[in-house]
């Protein structure tokens, strides 16, 4: 059976992005013209994951609202003849079937995924982290879905990171059985660079099966006293039930300021109308002219 639902956890506090995220969810910070989470939902839709399950909290209603109609705004755009903007805002509201579940306490990513258990029931499902943007020719989550479908196993996305950054990620120890495809033997949460078995870091793309819920339910608090998805993945790896796919393309972690700002510039430079002016301004900053 193929996944049709995607869980997108968006309930975290976003403390790395304070004070910007005091009242605005990190996932709603704009990346050029769209909020970050819209890129994640668009990637899901491209992979035919049309049922989007947001794991939210009471401060995050604005995320669901973004994917809903805004009838007063639409009436204004219609009255003022701004048809192209009307089309854009309608299209966002119609791109996915949105389902929401609440994470009442922010106890970690593993706990957030467990909160969606009743919605996904007995089907395989995707998980896409709401603040991790991936851009590649074939959508990252689709690359994982293809492997999950042929191998009948849970799959995580990994990217190669510089050794000095391994302590920010879950790092896999694995055997490559085909180019870019790995059987995962161990997952180490945020290892010291000198102890890391590889530079392959788990990023926010997963295709899982309901068997993960058994492990999530029985988790002990891990790193930062949170219920870590990585710990449940480690249990799957020990049972020889976890594969990894090396993802190509660009990735931006919205919770990291250098990544966040780079993502804005990356998309703005793709806009032909803005590009020249932006390049000129950036050039001024870089040469310290002003
Ligand atoms: P992060 O660890 O990047 O997000 O979680 P955070 O906790 O919001 O941010 P910092 O570290 O304090 O800055 C990855 C994703 O998982 C969600 C977050 O919203 C984010 O999209 N998350 C995290 C939850 O939904 N619930 C949690 O308890 C923790």
CSV table of C-alpha atoms and ligand atoms in Angstrom, one decimal:
chain,number,residue,atom,x,y,z
A,1,UNK,CA,0.0,0.0,0.0
A,2,UNK,CA,1.3,3.5,-0.8
A,3,UNK,CA,1.3,6.5,1.5
A,4,UNK,CA,-1.4,9.1,0.7
A,5,UNK,CA,-1.2,11.1,4.0
A,6,UNK,CA,1.7,13.2,5.2
A,7,UNK,CA,2.2,14.3,8.8
A,8,UNK,CA,3.7,17.8,9.0
A,9,UNK,CA,4.6,18.6,12.6
A,10,UNK,CA,4.5,22.4,13.2
A,11,UNK,CA,3.9,22.6,17.0
A,12,UNK,CA,7.4,23.4,18.2
A,13,UNK,CA,8.3,26.7,19.9
A,14,UNK,CA,11.0,27.7,17.4
A,15,UNK,CA,13.3,29.1,20.1
A,16,UNK,CA,16.3,29.4,17.8
A,17,UNK,CA,14.3,31.9,15.8
A,18,UNK,CA,13.3,34.2,18.6
A,19,UNK,CA,12.3,37.0,18.9
A,20,UNK,CA,10.8,36.6,15.4
A,21,UNK,CA,8.8,33.6,16.5
A,22,UNK,CA,7.4,35.1,19.7
A,23,UNK,CA,3.9,35.3,18.1
A,24,UNK,CA,4.5,34.2,14.5
A,25,UNK,CA,5.1,30.4,14.0
A,26,UNK,CA,8.6,29.6,12.6
A,27,UNK,CA,6.8,27.7,9.7
A,28,UNK,CA,5.0,30.9,8.7
A,29,UNK,CA,8.2,33.0,8.4
A,30,UNK,CA,8.2,34.2,4.7
A,31,UNK,CA,10.7,32.7,2.3
A,32,UNK,CA,10.5,35.3,-0.4
A,33,UNK,CA,6.8,35.5,-1.2
A,34,UNK,CA,5.5,32.4,0.6
A,35,UNK,CA,5.5,31.2,4.2
A,36,UNK,CA,8.1,28.4,4.7
A,37,UNK,CA,5.5,25.7,5.3
A,38,UNK,CA,3.8,26.3,1.9
A,39,UNK,CA,7.0,25.0,0.2
A,40,UNK,CA,6.7,21.8,2.3
A,41,UNK,CA,3.0,21.4,1.4
A,42,UNK,CA,3.8,22.0,-2.3
A,43,UNK,CA,6.5,19.3,-2.2
A,44,UNK,CA,3.9,16.9,-0.6
A,45,UNK,CA,1.3,17.7,-3.3
A,46,UNK,CA,3.9,17.1,-6.1
A,47,UNK,CA,4.3,13.6,-4.6
A,48,UNK,CA,0.5,13.0,-4.6
A,49,UNK,CA,0.3,13.3,-0.8
A,50,UNK,CA,-3.0,15.2,-0.8
A,51,UNK,CA,-4.1,14.6,2.8
A,52,UNK,CA,-2.0,16.9,5.0
A,53,UNK,CA,-2.1,16.3,8.7
A,54,UNK,CA,-0.7,19.3,10.6
A,55,UNK,CA,0.3,18.6,14.2
A,56,UNK,CA,-0.3,22.0,15.7
A,57,UNK,CA,-0.8,23.8,19.1
A,58,UNK,CA,-3.1,26.6,20.2
A,59,UNK,CA,-0.7,29.4,19.0
A,60,UNK,CA,-0.5,28.0,15.4
A,61,UNK,CA,-4.0,28.4,14.0
A,62,UNK,CA,-2.6,30.9,11.5
A,63,UNK,CA,-1.0,27.9,9.7
A,64,UNK,CA,-4.4,26.2,9.1
A,65,UNK,CA,-5.9,29.6,8.1
A,66,UNK,CA,-3.3,30.0,5.5
A,67,UNK,CA,-4.6,26.9,3.7
A,68,UNK,CA,-8.2,28.0,4.0
A,69,UNK,CA,-10.3,30.6,2.1
A,70,UNK,CA,-10.1,34.2,3.1
A,71,UNK,CA,-13.4,35.4,1.7
A,72,UNK,CA,-13.1,39.1,2.7
A,73,UNK,CA,-9.7,39.3,1.1
A,74,UNK,CA,-11.0,37.5,-2.0
A,75,UNK,CA,-14.0,39.8,-2.3
A,76,UNK,CA,-11.6,42.8,-2.2
A,77,UNK,CA,-9.3,41.4,-4.8
A,78,UNK,CA,-12.3,40.6,-7.0
A,79,UNK,CA,-13.7,44.1,-6.6
A,80,UNK,CA,-10.3,45.8,-7.4
A,81,UNK,CA,-9.7,43.6,-10.4
A,82,UNK,CA,-6.6,41.9,-9.0
A,83,UNK,CA,-7.4,38.6,-10.6
A,84,UNK,CA,-3.8,37.2,-10.5
A,85,UNK,CA,-3.6,37.7,-6.8
A,86,UNK,CA,-7.0,36.2,-6.3
A,87,UNK,CA,-5.9,33.1,-8.2
A,88,UNK,CA,-2.8,32.8,-6.0
A,89,UNK,CA,-4.7,33.0,-2.7
A,90,UNK,CA,-7.5,30.7,-3.8
A,91,UNK,CA,-4.9,28.2,-5.1
A,92,UNK,CA,-3.3,27.9,-1.7
A,93,UNK,CA,-6.6,27.2,0.0
A,94,UNK,CA,-7.4,24.5,-2.5
A,95,UNK,CA,-4.1,22.7,-2.8
A,96,UNK,CA,-4.6,20.1,-0.1
A,97,UNK,CA,-7.1,18.4,2.3
A,98,UNK,CA,-6.0,19.8,5.6
A,99,UNK,CA,-6.5,17.8,8.8
A,100,UNK,CA,-5.3,19.1,12.1
A,101,UNK,CA,-4.4,17.4,15.4
A,102,UNK,CA,-3.2,19.1,18.5
A,103,UNK,CA,0.0,18.4,20.4
A,104,UNK,CA,-1.1,19.7,23.7
A,105,UNK,CA,2.4,19.8,25.2
A,106,UNK,CA,5.6,20.2,23.1
A,107,UNK,CA,7.3,17.0,24.1
A,108,UNK,CA,9.4,16.6,21.0
A,109,UNK,CA,9.2,15.4,17.4
A,110,UNK,CA,8.6,11.8,18.2
A,111,UNK,CA,5.6,12.8,20.4
A,112,UNK,CA,4.3,15.1,17.7
A,113,UNK,CA,4.2,12.2,15.2
A,114,UNK,CA,2.5,9.9,17.8
A,115,UNK,CA,-0.3,12.6,18.1
A,116,UNK,CA,-1.3,11.8,14.5
A,117,UNK,CA,-1.7,8.1,15.1
A,118,UNK,CA,-5.6,8.1,15.0
A,119,UNK,CA,-5.5,9.8,11.6
A,120,UNK,CA,-3.1,7.6,9.8
A,121,UNK,CA,-4.5,4.4,11.2
A,122,UNK,CA,-3.1,1.3,9.6
A,123,UNK,CA,-1.6,2.9,6.5
A,124,UNK,CA,2.0,3.8,5.6
A,125,UNK,CA,2.5,7.6,5.8
A,126,UNK,CA,5.0,10.3,5.1
A,127,UNK,CA,6.4,12.7,7.7
A,128,UNK,CA,7.8,16.1,6.5
A,129,UNK,CA,9.2,18.5,9.0
A,130,UNK,CA,7.5,21.9,8.6
A,131,UNK,CA,10.6,24.0,8.8
A,132,UNK,CA,12.9,21.9,6.5
A,133,UNK,CA,12.8,23.0,2.8
A,134,UNK,CA,14.2,20.6,0.2
A,135,UNK,CA,14.6,21.4,-3.5
A,136,UNK,CA,15.6,18.8,-6.1
A,137,UNK,CA,14.5,17.7,-9.5
A,138,UNK,CA,12.3,14.9,-8.1
A,139,UNK,CA,10.6,15.9,-4.8
A,140,UNK,CA,12.7,14.6,-1.9
A,141,UNK,CA,9.7,12.8,-0.3
A,142,UNK,CA,8.8,11.1,-3.6
A,143,UNK,CA,12.4,9.7,-3.8
A,144,UNK,CA,11.7,8.1,-0.4
A,145,UNK,CA,8.2,6.9,-1.4
A,146,UNK,CA,9.6,5.1,-4.4
A,147,UNK,CA,12.1,3.1,-2.3
A,148,UNK,CA,9.5,2.4,0.4
A,149,UNK,CA,7.2,1.0,-2.3
A,150,UNK,CA,9.7,-1.4,-3.8
A,151,UNK,CA,11.5,-2.4,-0.6
A,152,UNK,CA,8.4,-2.5,1.7
A,153,UNK,CA,10.4,-0.9,4.5
A,154,UNK,CA,10.4,2.5,6.4
A,155,UNK,CA,12.8,4.9,4.8
A,156,UNK,CA,14.5,8.1,6.0
A,157,UNK,CA,16.1,10.9,4.0
A,158,UNK,CA,19.8,11.7,4.7
A,159,UNK,CA,22.2,14.3,3.4
A,160,UNK,CA,26.0,14.5,3.7
A,161,UNK,CA,27.0,17.2,6.1
A,162,UNK,CA,30.5,18.5,7.0
A,163,UNK,CA,32.1,16.6,9.9
A,164,UNK,CA,32.0,19.7,12.2
A,165,UNK,CA,28.2,19.8,11.9
A,166,UNK,CA,27.4,16.2,12.7
A,167,UNK,CA,26.6,17.1,16.3
A,168,UNK,CA,23.5,18.9,15.2
A,169,UNK,CA,21.9,15.8,13.6
A,170,UNK,CA,20.9,12.2,14.0
A,171,UNK,CA,23.7,10.4,12.2
A,172,UNK,CA,23.4,6.9,10.6
A,173,UNK,CA,25.8,4.0,10.6
A,174,UNK,CA,24.8,2.1,7.4
A,175,UNK,CA,25.7,-0.2,4.6
A,176,UNK,CA,25.2,1.1,1.0
A,177,UNK,CA,23.4,-1.7,-1.0
A,178,UNK,CA,22.8,0.3,-4.1
A,179,UNK,CA,24.1,3.8,-5.1
A,180,UNK,CA,22.6,6.2,-2.6
A,181,UNK,CA,20.6,3.5,-0.8
A,182,UNK,CA,21.5,2.3,2.7
A,183,UNK,CA,20.5,-0.4,5.2
A,184,UNK,CA,20.6,1.5,8.5
A,185,UNK,CA,22.3,-0.4,11.4
A,186,UNK,CA,22.4,2.4,14.0
A,187,UNK,CA,21.2,5.9,14.5
A,188,UNK,CA,23.2,8.2,16.8
A,189,UNK,CA,21.6,11.4,18.1
A,190,UNK,CA,23.9,14.4,17.8
A,191,UNK,CA,27.2,12.6,18.1
A,192,UNK,CA,30.5,14.2,18.9
A,193,UNK,CA,32.3,14.6,15.5
A,194,UNK,CA,35.1,12.3,16.6
A,195,UNK,CA,32.6,9.5,17.4
A,196,UNK,CA,30.3,9.9,14.4
A,197,UNK,CA,30.2,6.7,12.2
A,198,UNK,CA,29.5,8.7,9.1
A,199,UNK,CA,28.6,12.2,7.8
A,200,UNK,CA,25.1,11.0,6.7
A,201,UNK,CA,22.6,13.1,8.6
A,202,UNK,CA,18.9,12.4,8.9
A,203,UNK,CA,16.8,15.4,7.6
A,204,UNK,CA,13.1,16.1,7.9
A,205,UNK,CA,11.8,13.6,5.3
A,206,UNK,CA,10.5,10.1,6.3
A,207,UNK,CA,8.2,7.4,5.0
A,208,UNK,CA,7.0,5.3,7.9
A,209,UNK,CA,4.6,2.4,8.7
A,210,UNK,CA,2.3,2.2,11.7
A,211,UNK,CA,4.9,-0.1,13.4
A,212,UNK,CA,6.7,3.1,14.4
A,213,UNK,CA,3.9,3.9,16.9
A,214,UNK,CA,4.7,0.9,19.0
A,215,UNK,CA,8.3,2.3,19.4
A,216,UNK,CA,7.1,5.9,19.9
A,217,UNK,CA,4.7,4.8,22.7
A,218,UNK,CA,7.4,3.1,24.6
A,219,UNK,CA,10.0,5.9,24.3
A,220,UNK,CA,11.9,7.3,27.3
A,221,UNK,CA,12.7,11.0,27.2
A,222,UNK,CA,15.9,11.4,25.2
A,223,UNK,CA,18.1,14.3,24.2
A,224,UNK,CA,16.9,17.6,25.7
A,225,UNK,CA,14.4,15.5,27.7
A,226,UNK,CA,12.2,15.3,24.6
A,227,UNK,CA,10.6,12.2,23.0
A,228,UNK,CA,12.9,12.0,20.0
A,229,UNK,CA,11.8,10.4,16.7
A,230,UNK,CA,15.5,9.4,16.2
A,231,UNK,CA,15.2,7.1,19.2
A,232,UNK,CA,12.3,5.2,17.6
A,233,UNK,CA,14.2,5.1,14.3
A,234,UNK,CA,17.2,3.6,16.2
A,235,UNK,CA,14.8,0.8,17.5
A,236,UNK,CA,13.7,0.1,13.9
A,237,UNK,CA,17.3,0.1,12.8
A,238,UNK,CA,18.2,-2.5,15.4
A,239,UNK,CA,15.4,-4.7,14.1
A,240,UNK,CA,16.9,-4.3,10.6
A,241,UNK,CA,13.7,-2.5,9.5
A,242,UNK,CA,15.1,0.9,8.3
A,243,UNK,CA,16.5,2.1,5.0
A,244,UNK,CA,18.0,5.5,4.1
A,245,UNK,CA,18.1,7.4,0.8
A,246,UNK,CA,20.8,10.0,0.1
A,247,UNK,CA,18.9,13.1,-1.1
A,248,UNK,CA,20.5,15.4,-3.6
A,249,UNK,CA,19.5,19.0,-4.1
A,250,UNK,CA,19.3,22.0,-1.8
A,251,UNK,CA,18.1,22.0,1.7
A,252,UNK,CA,17.3,25.0,4.0
A,253,UNK,CA,16.6,24.7,7.7
A,254,UNK,CA,14.3,27.6,8.5
A,255,UNK,CA,15.4,27.5,12.2
A,256,UNK,CA,19.0,28.4,11.2
A,257,UNK,CA,19.5,32.1,10.3
A,258,UNK,CA,22.1,31.6,7.7
A,259,UNK,CA,19.9,29.0,5.9
A,260,UNK,CA,16.8,31.1,6.3
A,261,UNK,CA,18.4,34.2,4.8
A,262,UNK,CA,20.0,32.1,2.0
A,263,UNK,CA,16.6,30.6,1.2
A,264,UNK,CA,15.1,34.1,0.8
A,265,UNK,CA,17.9,35.2,-1.5
A,266,UNK,CA,17.8,31.9,-3.5
A,267,UNK,CA,14.1,32.4,-4.3
A,268,UNK,CA,14.3,36.1,-4.8
A,269,UNK,CA,17.1,35.7,-7.4
A,270,UNK,CA,14.8,33.4,-9.4
A,271,UNK,CA,12.4,36.3,-9.9
A,272,UNK,CA,13.6,38.0,-13.1
A,273,UNK,CA,11.8,41.2,-12.1
A,274,UNK,CA,13.7,41.5,-8.9
A,275,UNK,CA,17.0,39.9,-9.7
A,276,UNK,CA,19.0,42.8,-11.1
A,277,UNK,CA,18.2,45.2,-8.4
A,278,UNK,CA,18.8,42.6,-5.7
A,279,UNK,CA,22.2,41.7,-7.1
A,280,UNK,CA,23.2,45.3,-7.2
A,281,UNK,CA,22.2,45.9,-3.5
A,282,UNK,CA,23.9,42.7,-2.4
A,283,UNK,CA,27.0,43.9,-4.3
A,284,UNK,CA,26.9,47.1,-2.4
A,285,UNK,CA,26.7,45.3,0.9
A,286,UNK,CA,29.6,43.0,0.0
A,287,UNK,CA,31.9,45.8,-1.1
A,288,UNK,CA,30.9,47.9,1.9
A,289,UNK,CA,30.1,50.9,-0.4
A,290,UNK,CA,27.3,51.9,2.0
B,1,LIG,P1,12.7,21.7,15.7
B,1,LIG,O1,13.5,21.2,16.8
B,1,LIG,O2,13.5,22.2,14.5
B,1,LIG,O3,11.8,22.9,16.1
B,1,LIG,O4,11.6,20.7,15.3
B,1,LIG,P2,11.5,23.7,17.4
B,1,LIG,O5,11.5,22.8,18.6
B,1,LIG,O6,10.2,24.4,17.1
B,1,LIG,O7,12.7,24.7,17.3
B,1,LIG,P3,13.8,25.2,18.2
B,1,LIG,O8,14.9,24.1,18.2
B,1,LIG,O9,13.2,25.5,19.6
B,1,LIG,O10,14.3,26.5,17.5
B,1,LIG,C1,11.4,20.3,13.9
B,1,LIG,C2,9.9,20.4,13.6
B,1,LIG,O11,9.1,19.7,14.5
B,1,LIG,C3,8.1,20.4,15.1
B,1,LIG,C4,8.5,21.9,14.9
B,1,LIG,O12,7.4,22.8,14.8
B,1,LIG,C5,9.4,21.9,13.7
B,1,LIG,O13,8.6,22.1,12.5
B,1,LIG,N1,7.9,20.1,16.5
B,1,LIG,C6,9.0,20.0,17.4
B,1,LIG,C7,6.7,19.7,17.0
B,1,LIG,O14,5.7,19.7,16.2
B,1,LIG,N2,6.5,19.4,18.3
B,1,LIG,C8,7.6,19.4,19.2
B,1,LIG,O15,7.4,19.1,20.4
B,1,LIG,C9,8.9,19.7,18.7
